[in-house]
PDB file of C-alpha atoms in Angstrom:
ATOM      1  CA  GLY A 245     -71.698-157.181  58.096  1.00 83.00           C
ATOM      2  CA  ASP A 246     -73.108-159.960  55.969  1.00 87.00           C
ATOM      3  CA  SER A 247     -71.111-163.196  55.917  1.00 91.00           C
ATOM      4  CA  VAL A 248     -71.225-166.843  54.870  1.00 95.00           C
ATOM      5  CA  THR A 249     -69.674-169.796  56.681  1.00 96.00           C
ATOM      6  CA  GLN A 250     -69.373-173.181  55.032  1.00 95.00           C
ATOM      7  CA  MET A 251     -67.842-176.449  56.086  1.00 88.00           C
ATOM      8  CA  GLU A 252     -64.175-176.786  55.417  1.00 87.00           C
ATOM      9  CA  GLY A 253     -62.872-179.304  52.971  1.00 85.00           C
ATOM     10  CA  PRO A 254     -61.641-181.261  51.408  1.00 94.00           C
ATOM     11  CA  VAL A 255     -64.515-183.699  51.381  1.00 96.00           C
ATOM     12  CA  THR A 256     -63.819-187.088  49.828  1.00 97.00           C
ATOM     13  CA  LEU A 257     -66.632-189.527  49.079  1.00 96.00           C
ATOM     14  CA  SER A 258     -67.144-192.686  47.110  1.00 97.00           C
ATOM     15  CA  GLU A 259     -69.332-192.651  44.025  1.00 97.00           C
ATOM     16  CA  GLU A 260     -73.073-192.953  44.802  1.00 96.00           C
ATOM     17  CA  ALA A 261     -72.597-191.717  48.375  1.00 97.00           C
ATOM     18  CA  PHE A 262     -74.886-189.086  49.924  1.00 97.00           C
ATOM     19  CA  LEU A 263     -73.486-185.570  50.039  1.00 97.00           C
ATOM     20  CA  THR A 264     -74.118-182.743  52.481  1.00 97.00           C
ATOM     21  CA  ILE A 265     -72.118-179.522  52.522  1.00 97.00           C
ATOM     22  CA  ASN A 266     -73.173-177.246  55.362  1.00 97.00           C
ATOM     23  CA  CYS A 267     -73.619-173.515  54.920  1.00 98.00           C
ATOM     24  CA  THR A 268     -74.837-170.896  57.376  1.00 97.00           C
ATOM     25  CA  TYR A 269     -75.141-167.179  56.873  1.00 95.00           C
ATOM     26  CA  THR A 270     -75.391-163.882  58.722  1.00 93.00           C
ATOM     27  CA  ALA A 271     -77.319-161.084  57.064  1.00 89.00           C
ATOM     28  CA  THR A 272     -79.798-158.349  57.761  1.00 82.00           C
ATOM     29  CA  GLY A 273     -83.150-158.589  56.095  1.00 81.00           C
ATOM     30  CA  TYR A 274     -83.896-161.302  53.569  1.00 84.00           C
ATOM     31  CA  PRO A 275     -80.933-162.170  51.394  1.00 89.00           C
ATOM     32  CA  SER A 276     -80.934-164.354  48.313  1.00 90.00           C
ATOM     33  CA  LEU A 277     -78.839-167.492  48.717  1.00 93.00           C
ATOM     34  CA  PHE A 278     -76.747-169.293  46.120  1.00 94.00           C
ATOM     35  CA  TRP A 279     -74.533-172.274  45.523  1.00 97.00           C
ATOM     36  CA  TYR A 280     -71.819-171.832  42.899  1.00 96.00           C
ATOM     37  CA  VAL A 281     -69.601-174.606  41.550  1.00 96.00           C
ATOM     38  CA  GLN A 282     -66.108-174.300  40.101  1.00 93.00           C
ATOM     39  CA  TYR A 283     -64.947-177.259  38.034  1.00 92.00           C
ATOM     40  CA  PRO A 284     -61.198-177.646  37.446  1.00 86.00           C
ATOM     41  CA  GLY A 285     -59.942-175.080  34.959  1.00 81.00           C
ATOM     42  CA  GLU A 286     -63.339-173.422  34.559  1.00 84.00           C
ATOM     43  CA  GLY A 287     -65.091-170.323  35.848  1.00 85.00           C
ATOM     44  CA  LEU A 288     -67.649-170.193  38.619  1.00 91.00           C
ATOM     45  CA  GLN A 289     -71.093-171.396  37.590  1.00 92.00           C
ATOM     46  CA  LEU A 290     -74.368-170.820  39.379  1.00 93.00           C
ATOM     47  CA  LEU A 291     -75.595-174.228  40.547  1.00 96.00           C
ATOM     48  CA  LEU A 292     -78.825-173.234  42.272  1.00 96.00           C
ATOM     49  CA  LYS A 293     -80.439-170.407  44.181  1.00 93.00           C
ATOM     50  CA  ALA A 294     -83.285-169.536  46.529  1.00 94.00           C
ATOM     51  CA  THR A 295     -84.679-166.058  47.050  1.00 89.00           C
ATOM     52  CA  LYS A 296     -86.999-166.422  50.030  1.00 89.00           C
ATOM     53  CA  ALA A 297     -87.520-168.484  53.145  1.00 92.00           C
ATOM     54  CA  ASP A 298     -88.525-172.135  52.608  1.00 95.00           C
ATOM     55  CA  ASP A 299     -87.661-171.961  48.894  1.00 94.00           C
ATOM     56  CA  LYS A 300     -85.846-175.028  47.585  1.00 97.00           C
ATOM     57  CA  GLY A 301     -83.304-174.567  44.838  1.00 96.00           C
ATOM     58  CA  SER A 302     -82.432-177.584  42.722  1.00 97.00           C
ATOM     59  CA  ASN A 303     -80.279-178.436  39.715  1.00 97.00           C
ATOM     60  CA  LYS A 304     -78.372-181.483  38.424  1.00 95.00           C
ATOM     61  CA  GLY A 305     -79.618-183.584  41.343  1.00 97.00           C
ATOM     62  CA  PHE A 306     -78.411-181.057  43.927  1.00 98.00           C
ATOM     63  CA  GLU A 307     -80.833-179.402  46.341  1.00 98.00           C
ATOM     64  CA  ALA A 308     -80.687-176.739  49.034  1.00 98.00           C
ATOM     65  CA  THR A 309     -83.490-175.288  51.157  1.00 98.00           C
ATOM     66  CA  TYR A 310     -83.513-171.715  52.485  1.00 96.00           C
ATOM     67  CA  ARG A 311     -84.009-172.098  56.251  1.00 96.00           C
ATOM     68  CA  LYS A 312     -84.466-168.706  57.858  1.00 94.00           C
ATOM     69  CA  GLU A 313     -84.996-170.113  61.358  1.00 94.00           C
ATOM     70  CA  THR A 314     -81.551-171.730  61.317  1.00 96.00           C
ATOM     71  CA  THR A 315     -79.974-169.265  58.831  1.00 96.00           C
ATOM     72  CA  SER A 316     -78.803-172.213  56.768  1.00 97.00           C
ATOM     73  CA  PHE A 317     -78.656-173.286  53.128  1.00 97.00           C
ATOM     74  CA  HIS A 318     -77.095-176.759  53.164  1.00 98.00           C
ATOM     75  CA  LEU A 319     -76.287-178.408  49.833  1.00 98.00           C
ATOM     76  CA  GLU A 320     -77.346-182.046  49.362  1.00 98.00           C
ATOM     77  CA  LYS A 321     -77.210-184.710  46.680  1.00 98.00           C
ATOM     78  CA  GLY A 322     -78.472-188.230  47.049  1.00 97.00           C
ATOM     79  CA  SER A 323     -75.914-190.007  44.868  1.00 96.00           C
ATOM     80  CA  VAL A 324     -72.719-188.256  43.813  1.00 97.00           C
ATOM     81  CA  GLN A 325     -70.755-189.002  40.663  1.00 97.00           C
ATOM     82  CA  VAL A 326     -67.080-188.608  39.814  1.00 96.00           C
ATOM     83  CA  SER A 327     -68.068-185.686  37.579  1.00 96.00           C
ATOM     84  CA  ASP A 328     -69.299-183.796  40.676  1.00 97.00           C
ATOM     85  CA  SER A 329     -65.700-183.326  41.817  1.00 96.00           C
ATOM     86  CA  ALA A 330     -65.269-179.559  42.078  1.00 96.00           C
ATOM     87  CA  VAL A 331     -65.131-176.678  44.551  1.00 96.00           C
ATOM     88  CA  TYR A 332     -68.520-175.551  45.862  1.00 97.00           C
ATOM     89  CA  PHE A 333     -69.168-172.025  47.138  1.00 97.00           C
ATOM     90  CA  CYS A 334     -72.106-170.923  49.228  1.00 97.00           C
ATOM     91  CA  ALA A 335     -72.975-167.262  48.719  1.00 94.00           C
ATOM     92  CA  LEU A 336     -75.517-164.586  49.494  1.00 91.00           C
ATOM     93  CA  SER A 337     -76.762-161.402  47.945  1.00 86.00           C
ATOM     94  CA  GLY A 338     -78.019-158.975  50.519  1.00 74.00           C
ATOM     95  CA  TYR A 339     -81.429-157.355  50.394  1.00 58.00           C
ATOM     96  CA  SER A 340     -79.839-153.937  50.608  1.00 55.00           C
ATOM     97  CA  SER A 341     -77.190-154.646  47.991  1.00 57.00           C
ATOM     98  CA  ALA A 342     -78.588-157.115  45.526  1.00 55.00           C
ATOM     99  CA  SER A 343     -75.669-156.786  43.159  1.00 66.00           C
ATOM    100  CA  LYS A 344     -72.964-157.610  45.687  1.00 79.00           C
ATOM    101  CA  ILE A 345     -72.382-161.315  46.233  1.00 88.00           C
ATOM    102  CA  ILE A 346     -70.589-162.434  49.378  1.00 91.00           C
ATOM    103  CA  PHE A 347     -68.973-165.845  49.064  1.00 93.00           C
ATOM    104  CA  GLY A 348     -67.975-168.468  51.566  1.00 95.00           C
ATOM    105  CA  SER A 349     -64.457-169.859  51.433  1.00 94.00           C
ATOM    106  CA  GLY A 350     -65.400-172.886  49.332  1.00 96.00           C
ATOM    107  CA  THR A 351     -65.460-176.644  49.918  1.00 96.00           C
ATOM    108  CA  ARG A 352     -63.421-178.926  47.694  1.00 96.00           C
ATOM    109  CA  LEU A 353     -65.249-182.155  46.878  1.00 97.00           C
ATOM    110  CA  SER A 354     -63.483-185.215  45.484  1.00 96.00           C
ATOM    111  CA  ILE A 355     -65.407-188.327  44.426  1.00 96.00           C
ATOM    112  CA  ARG A 356     -63.636-191.680  44.195  1.00 95.00           C
ATOM    113  CA  PRO A 357     -64.790-194.117  41.491  1.00 93.00           C
TER     114      PRO A 357
ATOM    115  CA  GLU B 173     -73.765-167.654  23.109  1.00 65.00           C
ATOM    116  CA  ALA B 174     -70.204-166.852  24.150  1.00 81.00           C
ATOM    117  CA  GLY B 175     -69.509-166.555  27.853  1.00 91.00           C
ATOM    118  CA  VAL B 176     -67.335-164.042  29.655  1.00 95.00           C
ATOM    119  CA  VAL B 177     -63.889-163.993  28.066  1.00 95.00           C
ATOM    120  CA  GLN B 178     -60.746-163.166  29.996  1.00 96.00           C
ATOM    121  CA  SER B 179     -57.135-162.924  28.946  1.00 96.00           C
ATOM    122  CA  PRO B 180     -54.510-163.876  29.623  1.00 97.00           C
ATOM    123  CA  ARG B 181     -55.389-167.075  31.490  1.00 95.00           C
ATOM    124  CA  TYR B 182     -52.015-167.124  33.243  1.00 96.00           C
ATOM    125  CA  LYS B 183     -49.455-164.435  33.934  1.00 97.00           C
ATOM    126  CA  ILE B 184     -46.118-164.618  35.707  1.00 98.00           C
ATOM    127  CA  ILE B 185     -44.283-161.385  36.483  1.00 97.00           C
ATOM    128  CA  GLU B 186     -41.601-160.110  38.808  1.00 97.00           C
ATOM    129  CA  LYS B 187     -42.543-157.829  41.674  1.00 96.00           C
ATOM    130  CA  LYS B 188     -42.683-154.113  40.909  1.00 96.00           C
ATOM    131  CA  GLN B 189     -43.656-154.817  37.289  1.00 97.00           C
ATOM    132  CA  PRO B 190     -47.001-153.642  35.875  1.00 97.00           C
ATOM    133  CA  VAL B 191     -49.666-156.099  34.703  1.00 98.00           C
ATOM    134  CA  ALA B 192     -53.035-155.779  32.999  1.00 98.00           C
ATOM    135  CA  PHE B 193     -55.992-158.114  32.674  1.00 97.00           C
ATOM    136  CA  TRP B 194     -58.680-157.887  30.045  1.00 97.00           C
ATOM    137  CA  CYS B 195     -62.337-158.900  30.191  1.00 97.00           C
ATOM    138  CA  ASN B 196     -65.032-159.084  27.524  1.00 97.00           C
ATOM    139  CA  PRO B 197     -68.478-159.572  29.108  1.00 96.00           C
ATOM    140  CA  ILE B 198     -71.455-161.353  27.636  1.00 95.00           C
ATOM    141  CA  SER B 199     -73.011-159.279  24.877  1.00 93.00           C
ATOM    142  CA  GLY B 200     -75.724-156.991  26.212  1.00 91.00           C
ATOM    143  CA  HIS B 201     -74.656-157.247  29.841  1.00 92.00           C
ATOM    144  CA  ASN B 202     -74.534-153.760  31.310  1.00 91.00           C
ATOM    145  CA  THR B 203     -72.996-154.664  34.650  1.00 92.00           C
ATOM    146  CA  LEU B 204     -69.404-155.848  34.928  1.00 95.00           C
ATOM    147  CA  TYR B 205     -67.566-157.011  38.046  1.00 95.00           C
ATOM    148  CA  TRP B 206     -63.946-157.685  38.910  1.00 96.00           C
ATOM    149  CA  TYR B 207     -63.258-160.095  41.773  1.00 96.00           C
ATOM    150  CA  LEU B 208     -60.099-161.196  43.549  1.00 96.00           C
ATOM    151  CA  GLN B 209     -59.857-164.840  44.599  1.00 94.00           C
ATOM    152  CA  ASN B 210     -57.020-165.802  46.911  1.00 94.00           C
ATOM    153  CA  LEU B 211     -56.003-169.449  47.189  1.00 89.00           C
ATOM    154  CA  GLY B 212     -58.491-171.394  49.275  1.00 86.00           C
ATOM    155  CA  GLN B 213     -60.880-168.464  49.553  1.00 90.00           C
ATOM    156  CA  GLY B 214     -64.048-167.292  47.903  1.00 92.00           C
ATOM    157  CA  PRO B 215     -64.045-164.377  45.469  1.00 94.00           C
ATOM    158  CA  GLU B 216     -64.149-160.831  46.845  1.00 93.00           C
ATOM    159  CA  LEU B 217     -65.520-157.920  44.865  1.00 93.00           C
ATOM    160  CA  LEU B 218     -62.978-155.312  43.757  1.00 95.00           C
ATOM    161  CA  ILE B 219     -65.093-153.084  41.536  1.00 95.00           C
ATOM    162  CA  ARG B 220     -68.481-153.015  39.819  1.00 93.00           C
ATOM    163  CA  TYR B 221     -69.381-151.092  36.665  1.00 93.00           C
ATOM    164  CA  GLU B 222     -72.792-150.047  35.449  1.00 90.00           C
ATOM    165  CA  ASN B 223     -72.094-149.421  31.782  1.00 91.00           C
ATOM    166  CA  GLU B 224     -68.947-147.253  31.856  1.00 91.00           C
ATOM    167  CA  GLU B 225     -69.445-145.907  35.375  1.00 91.00           C
ATOM    168  CA  ALA B 226     -67.679-147.455  38.378  1.00 92.00           C
ATOM    169  CA  VAL B 227     -70.478-147.551  40.970  1.00 88.00           C
ATOM    170  CA  ASP B 228     -68.727-149.575  43.683  1.00 87.00           C
ATOM    171  CA  ASP B 229     -64.944-149.443  43.952  1.00 89.00           C
ATOM    172  CA  SER B 230     -64.737-149.355  47.723  1.00 87.00           C
ATOM    173  CA  GLN B 231     -62.642-152.557  47.882  1.00 89.00           C
ATOM    174  CA  LEU B 232     -60.200-151.583  45.132  1.00 93.00           C
ATOM    175  CA  PRO B 233     -56.726-150.697  46.506  1.00 91.00           C
ATOM    176  CA  LYS B 234     -56.425-147.445  44.620  1.00 90.00           C
ATOM    177  CA  ASP B 235     -52.757-146.863  45.332  1.00 94.00           C
ATOM    178  CA  ARG B 236     -51.736-149.583  42.871  1.00 96.00           C
ATOM    179  CA  PHE B 237     -54.915-150.885  41.224  1.00 96.00           C
ATOM    180  CA  SER B 238     -56.894-149.169  38.504  1.00 96.00           C
ATOM    181  CA  ALA B 239     -59.676-150.243  36.181  1.00 97.00           C
ATOM    182  CA  GLU B 240     -61.488-148.844  33.203  1.00 95.00           C
ATOM    183  CA  ARG B 241     -64.456-149.653  31.029  1.00 95.00           C
ATOM    184  CA  LEU B 242     -64.276-146.874  28.480  1.00 83.00           C
ATOM    185  CA  LYS B 243     -67.092-147.799  26.084  1.00 87.00           C
ATOM    186  CA  GLY B 244     -69.201-149.721  28.544  1.00 85.00           C
ATOM    187  CA  VAL B 245     -68.219-153.091  27.089  1.00 92.00           C
ATOM    188  CA  ASP B 246     -64.678-154.456  27.582  1.00 96.00           C
ATOM    189  CA  SER B 247     -62.812-153.725  30.774  1.00 97.00           C
ATOM    190  CA  THR B 248     -59.175-153.675  31.845  1.00 97.00           C
ATOM    191  CA  LEU B 249     -57.843-154.126  35.372  1.00 98.00           C
ATOM    192  CA  LYS B 250     -54.286-152.933  35.999  1.00 97.00           C
ATOM    193  CA  ILE B 251     -51.809-153.338  38.821  1.00 97.00           C
ATOM    194  CA  GLN B 252     -48.784-151.073  38.976  1.00 97.00           C
ATOM    195  CA  PRO B 253     -46.487-151.955  40.602  1.00 96.00           C
ATOM    196  CA  ALA B 254     -47.308-155.563  41.470  1.00 96.00           C
ATOM    197  CA  GLU B 255     -46.426-156.966  44.889  1.00 96.00           C
ATOM    198  CA  LEU B 256     -45.888-160.555  46.008  1.00 96.00           C
ATOM    199  CA  GLY B 257     -49.225-160.501  47.827  1.00 95.00           C
ATOM    200  CA  ASP B 258     -51.080-159.783  44.591  1.00 97.00           C
ATOM    201  CA  SER B 259     -50.615-163.400  43.485  1.00 97.00           C
ATOM    202  CA  ALA B 260     -54.184-164.647  43.093  1.00 97.00           C
ATOM    203  CA  VAL B 261     -56.890-165.358  40.528  1.00 96.00           C
ATOM    204  CA  TYR B 262     -58.645-162.305  39.093  1.00 97.00           C
ATOM    205  CA  LEU B 263     -62.195-163.055  38.025  1.00 96.00           C
ATOM    206  CA  CYS B 264     -64.458-161.046  35.784  1.00 96.00           C
ATOM    207  CA  ALA B 265     -68.232-161.451  35.807  1.00 94.00           C
ATOM    208  CA  SER B 266     -71.134-159.784  34.073  1.00 93.00           C
ATOM    209  CA  SER B 267     -74.893-159.520  34.477  1.00 90.00           C
ATOM    210  CA  LEU B 268     -77.758-157.959  32.564  1.00 86.00           C
ATOM    211  CA  GLY B 269     -78.473-155.622  35.447  1.00 77.00           C
ATOM    212  CA  THR B 270     -78.609-155.552  39.200  1.00 70.00           C
ATOM    213  CA  SER B 271     -82.212-156.124  40.122  1.00 66.00           C
ATOM    214  CA  GLY B 272     -84.547-159.073  40.164  1.00 59.00           C
ATOM    215  CA  GLY B 273     -83.780-161.854  37.739  1.00 57.00           C
ATOM    216  CA  ALA B 274     -81.324-159.689  35.838  1.00 55.00           C
ATOM    217  CA  ASN B 275     -78.716-159.800  38.564  1.00 74.00           C
ATOM    218  CA  GLU B 276     -77.459-163.342  37.944  1.00 82.00           C
ATOM    219  CA  GLN B 277     -73.724-163.049  37.487  1.00 88.00           C
ATOM    220  CA  PHE B 278     -71.850-165.078  34.888  1.00 90.00           C
ATOM    221  CA  PHE B 279     -68.162-165.621  35.549  1.00 92.00           C
ATOM    222  CA  GLY B 280     -65.174-165.891  33.272  1.00 94.00           C
ATOM    223  CA  PRO B 281     -62.442-168.509  33.789  1.00 92.00           C
ATOM    224  CA  GLY B 282     -60.164-166.009  35.514  1.00 94.00           C
ATOM    225  CA  THR B 283     -56.556-164.902  35.155  1.00 96.00           C
ATOM    226  CA  ARG B 284     -54.095-166.592  37.498  1.00 96.00           C
ATOM    227  CA  LEU B 285     -51.378-164.098  38.452  1.00 97.00           C
ATOM    228  CA  THR B 286     -48.084-165.192  39.980  1.00 97.00           C
ATOM    229  CA  VAL B 287     -45.758-162.473  41.254  1.00 97.00           C
ATOM    230  CA  LEU B 288     -42.168-163.599  41.838  1.00 97.00           C
TER     231      LEU B 288
END
């Protein structure tokens, strides 16, 4: 079945460092891909998404490109801030079941001032 | 615009006791979802409603879990009796629909359940 694998955390970086969180997926057809973020004490929020191959999703300085050839959707940010500390979830919505989101296990990110 | 509202935010009960969680989706959202999130894991879908109809409850453990969405708006998720392994965060989400741009899901803050 469809699945998402993302790099395990926790990831700890200094402020202004470059961030990459790896995500790969397994799915039939052409899924939509998402990154969700969960700040402490808050609900999951959609950070960005991409719905077809080579699409780039971006928001709040974060980017991820839908790479069908490598079945990847890695999250990147050029200069992280303390306020980016959160748990990040990679997810997919399958072509055959657009309403069902399958999540990765999450990566906890901590940014040191 | 108000987001998805859940209550209570925290609940501590003893095993074998019943517990209920309540969710109020975003106004106008026809689709409502309940997810289970274990510690260190991503959310997993328990049940999805289209208006008042449960259209996907394949992951809901029906021996002890039940859910309802009587008027197609608010929803309640119940566990009876609770077991130690039910300790987790229960998330509610809603979306306008399930196709195209309408399927973006908006999540509530969750209810953290601790079973002692």
